[in-house]
Coordinates of N, CA and C in Angstrom, one line a residue:
M1 N -63.8 2.9 -7.9 CA -62.8 3.9 -7.7 C -62.3 4.6 -9.0
H2 N -62.3 3.9 -10.0 CA -61.9 4.5 -11.3 C -62.9 5.6 -11.7
V3 N -64.2 5.5 -11.4 CA -65.2 6.5 -11.7 C -64.9 7.8 -10.9
S4 N -64.5 7.7 -9.6 CA -64.2 8.8 -8.8 C -63.0 9.6 -9.4
I5 N -62.0 8.9 -9.8 CA -60.8 9.6 -10.4 C -61.2 10.3 -11.7
Y6 N -62.0 9.6 -12.5 CA -62.5 10.2 -13.7 C -63.3 11.5 -13.5
A7 N -64.2 11.4 -12.4 CA -65.0 12.6 -12.1 C -64.1 13.8 -11.7
V8 N -63.1 13.5 -11.0 CA -62.1 14.6 -10.5 C -61.4 15.1 -11.8
Q9 N -61.0 14.3 -12.7 CA -60.3 14.8 -13.9 C -61.3 15.6 -14.8
I10 N -62.5 15.2 -14.9 CA -63.5 16.0 -15.6 C -63.7 17.4 -15.0
L11 N -63.9 17.4 -13.7 CA -64.0 18.6 -12.9 C -62.9 19.5 -13.2
T12 N -61.7 19.0 -13.1 CA -60.5 19.8 -13.4 C -60.5 20.4 -14.8
L13 N -60.8 19.5 -15.8 CA -60.9 20.0 -17.2 C -62.0 21.0 -17.3
R14 N -63.1 20.9 -16.7 CA -64.2 21.8 -16.7 C -63.8 23.2 -16.1
N15 N -63.0 23.1 -15.0 CA -62.5 24.4 -14.4 C -61.5 25.1 -15.4
I16 N -60.7 24.3 -16.0 CA -59.8 24.8 -17.0 C -60.5 25.5 -18.1
E17 N -61.6 24.8 -18.6 CA -62.4 25.3 -19.7 C -63.1 26.6 -19.3
K18 N -63.7 26.7 -18.1 CA -64.4 27.8 -17.6 C -63.4 29.0 -17.5
I19 N -62.2 28.8 -16.9 CA -61.3 29.9 -16.8 C -60.8 30.3 -18.1
S20 N -60.5 29.4 -19.0 CA -60.1 29.8 -20.4 C -61.1 30.6 -21.1
K21 N -62.4 30.2 -21.0 CA -63.5 31.0 -21.6 C -63.5 32.4 -21.0
A22 N -63.3 32.5 -19.7 CA -63.3 33.8 -19.0 C -62.2 34.7 -19.5
L23 N -61.1 34.1 -19.8 CA -59.9 34.8 -20.2 C -59.9 35.1 -21.7
S24 N -60.9 34.6 -22.4 CA -60.9 34.8 -23.9 C -61.5 36.1 -24.4
D25 N -61.8 37.0 -23.5 CA -62.3 38.3 -23.8 C -61.3 39.4 -23.4
I26 N -61.0 40.4 -24.4 CA -60.0 41.4 -24.1 C -60.4 42.3 -22.9
N27 N -61.7 42.6 -22.8 CA -62.1 43.4 -21.6 C -61.9 42.7 -20.3
R28 N -62.1 41.4 -20.3 CA -61.8 40.7 -19.0 C -60.3 40.7 -18.7
L29 N -59.5 40.5 -19.8 CA -58.1 40.6 -19.6 C -57.6 42.0 -19.0
K30 N -58.3 43.0 -19.6 CA -57.9 44.4 -19.1 C -58.4 44.5 -17.6
I31 N -59.5 44.0 -17.3 CA -60.0 44.1 -15.9 C -59.0 43.4 -15.0
L32 N -58.7 42.1 -15.4 CA -57.7 41.4 -14.6 C -56.4 42.1 -14.4
S33 N -55.9 42.7 -15.5 CA -54.7 43.4 -15.4 C -54.8 44.6 -14.5
A34 N -55.9 45.3 -14.6 CA -56.1 46.5 -13.7 C -56.1 46.1 -12.2
I35 N -56.8 45.0 -11.9 CA -56.9 44.5 -10.6 C -55.5 44.0 -10.1
Q36 N -54.8 43.3 -10.9 CA -53.5 42.8 -10.6 C -52.5 43.9 -10.4
S37 N -52.6 45.0 -11.2 CA -51.6 46.1 -11.1 C -51.9 47.0 -9.9
S38 N -53.1 47.0 -9.4 CA -53.4 47.8 -8.2 C -52.7 47.3 -7.0
E39 N -52.4 48.2 -6.1 CA -51.8 47.8 -4.9 C -52.8 47.2 -3.9
E40 N -54.0 47.6 -4.1 CA -55.1 47.0 -3.3 C -56.2 46.5 -4.2
R41 N -57.3 46.1 -3.6 CA -58.4 45.6 -4.5 C -59.1 46.9 -5.1
L42 N -59.8 46.6 -6.1 CA -60.5 47.7 -6.9 C -62.0 47.6 -6.7
E43 N -62.6 48.8 -6.7 CA -64.1 48.9 -6.7 C -64.5 49.1 -8.2
C44 N -65.7 48.6 -8.5 CA -66.2 48.6 -9.8 C -66.1 50.0 -10.5
S45 N -66.4 51.1 -9.8 CA -66.4 52.4 -10.4 C -64.9 52.8 -10.8
T46 N -64.0 52.3 -10.1 CA -62.6 52.5 -10.4 C -62.2 51.8 -11.7
V47 N -62.7 50.6 -11.9 CA -62.5 49.8 -13.1 C -63.1 50.5 -14.3
I48 N -64.3 51.1 -14.1 CA -65.0 51.8 -15.2 C -64.2 53.0 -15.6
S49 N -63.7 53.8 -14.6 CA -62.9 55.0 -15.0 C -61.5 54.6 -15.6
L50 N -60.9 53.6 -15.1 CA -59.6 53.2 -15.6 C -59.7 52.7 -17.0
L51 N -60.7 51.9 -17.4 CA -60.7 51.3 -18.6 C -61.7 51.9 -19.6
N52 N -62.5 52.9 -19.2 CA -63.4 53.6 -20.0 C -64.4 52.6 -20.7
I53 N -65.0 51.8 -19.9 CA -65.9 50.8 -20.3 C -67.2 51.1 -19.5
S54 N -68.4 50.9 -20.1 CA -69.6 51.2 -19.5 C -69.9 50.3 -18.2
Q55 N -70.7 50.8 -17.3 CA -70.9 50.1 -16.1 C -71.6 48.8 -16.3
P56 N -72.6 48.7 -17.2 CA -73.2 47.3 -17.5 C -72.2 46.3 -18.0
S57 N -71.3 46.8 -18.9 CA -70.3 46.0 -19.5 C -69.3 45.5 -18.4
V58 N -68.8 46.4 -17.6 CA -67.9 46.0 -16.5 C -68.6 45.0 -15.6
S59 N -69.8 45.2 -15.2 CA -70.6 44.3 -14.3 C -70.7 42.9 -15.0
H60 N -71.0 42.9 -16.2 CA -71.0 41.6 -16.9 C -69.7 40.8 -16.9
H61 N -68.6 41.6 -17.2 CA -67.3 40.9 -17.3 C -66.8 40.5 -15.9
I62 N -67.1 41.3 -14.9 CA -66.7 41.0 -13.5 C -67.5 39.7 -13.1
K63 N -68.7 39.6 -13.4 CA -69.5 38.5 -13.1 C -68.9 37.2 -13.7
K64 N -68.4 37.2 -14.9 CA -67.8 36.1 -15.5 C -66.5 35.8 -14.8
L65 N -65.7 36.8 -14.4 CA -64.4 36.5 -13.8 C -64.7 35.9 -12.4
V66 N -65.7 36.4 -11.7 CA -66.1 35.8 -10.4 C -66.5 34.4 -10.5
E67 N -67.4 34.1 -11.5 CA -67.8 32.8 -11.7 C -66.7 31.8 -12.0
A68 N -65.7 32.3 -12.7 CA -64.5 31.5 -13.0 C -63.5 31.4 -11.8
E69 N -63.9 32.2 -10.7 CA -63.1 32.2 -9.5 C -61.7 32.9 -9.7
L70 N -61.6 33.7 -10.8 CA -60.3 34.4 -11.0 C -60.2 35.6 -10.1
I71 N -61.3 36.2 -9.8 CA -61.3 37.4 -8.8 C -62.3 37.1 -7.7
E72 N -62.0 37.7 -6.6 CA -62.8 37.5 -5.4 C -63.5 38.8 -5.0
P73 N -64.8 38.8 -4.8 CA -65.5 40.0 -4.4 C -65.5 40.1 -2.9
Q74 N -65.4 41.3 -2.4 CA -65.6 41.6 -1.0 C -66.5 42.8 -0.9
K75 N -67.6 42.6 -0.1 CA -68.6 43.6 0.0 C -68.4 44.4 1.3
E76 N -68.4 45.7 1.1 CA -68.3 46.6 2.2 C -69.4 47.7 2.1
G77 N -70.4 47.6 2.9 CA -71.5 48.5 2.8 C -72.3 48.1 1.5
R78 N -72.4 49.1 0.7 CA -73.1 48.8 -0.6 C -72.2 48.7 -1.8
F79 N -70.9 48.7 -1.5 CA -69.9 48.6 -2.5 C -69.2 47.2 -2.5
Y80 N -68.8 46.8 -3.7 CA -68.0 45.6 -3.9 C -66.6 45.9 -4.3
Y81 N -65.7 45.3 -3.8 CA -64.3 45.4 -4.1 C -63.8 44.1 -4.6
Y82 N -62.9 44.1 -5.6 CA -62.4 42.9 -6.3 C -60.9 42.8 -6.2
S83 N -60.5 41.6 -5.9 CA -59.0 41.3 -5.8 C -58.8 40.0 -6.6
L84 N -57.5 39.9 -7.1 CA -57.1 38.7 -7.8 C -57.1 37.5 -6.9
N85 N -57.6 36.4 -7.4 CA -57.5 35.1 -6.7 C -56.2 34.4 -7.2
K86 N -55.1 34.7 -6.5 CA -53.8 34.2 -6.9 C -53.7 32.7 -6.9
K87 N -54.4 32.1 -5.9 CA -54.3 30.6 -5.8 C -54.9 30.0 -7.0
V88 N -56.1 30.4 -7.5 CA -56.7 29.8 -8.6 C -55.9 30.1 -9.9
M89 N -55.4 31.3 -10.0 CA -54.5 31.6 -11.2 C -53.3 30.7 -11.2
E90 N -52.7 30.5 -10.1 CA -51.5 29.6 -10.1 C -51.9 28.2 -10.4
Q91 N -53.0 27.7 -9.9 CA -53.5 26.3 -10.2 C -53.8 26.2 -11.7
Y92 N -54.4 27.2 -12.3 CA -54.7 27.2 -13.7 C -53.5 27.1 -14.5
L93 N -52.5 28.0 -14.2 CA -51.2 27.9 -15.0 C -50.5 26.6 -14.8
E94 N -50.5 26.0 -13.6 CA -49.9 24.7 -13.4 C -50.7 23.6 -14.2
A95 N -52.0 23.7 -14.2 CA -52.8 22.7 -15.0 C -52.5 22.8 -16.5
L96 N -52.3 24.0 -17.0 CA -52.0 24.2 -18.4 C -50.6 23.6 -18.7
R97 N -49.7 23.8 -17.8 CA -48.3 23.2 -18.0 C -48.4 21.7 -18.1
K98 N -49.3 21.1 -17.4 CA -49.4 19.6 -17.4 C -50.2 19.0 -18.5
L99 N -50.9 19.9 -19.3 CA -51.7 19.3 -20.4 C -50.8 18.8 -21.5

């Protein structure tokens, strides 16, 4: 049983690490801020025009944010829209408070 608890703790620490790494880039923080500030979810081209960042760069940063589960993609037709994953963000902040 001790091993199971330890595995859960490592997973939690790994999630914290993954999210922290995703947040360690200024462009990712700008993307998160743009998504959070929007009334609705944002499409990639909107992020590009708002932040004046190249499409390949935005795609790279969005991929990292999705992998960290900080944003959620929704596909409609051939377009992807992104929204903030508030649940994960709240869990991350709570985990940091407990460290």
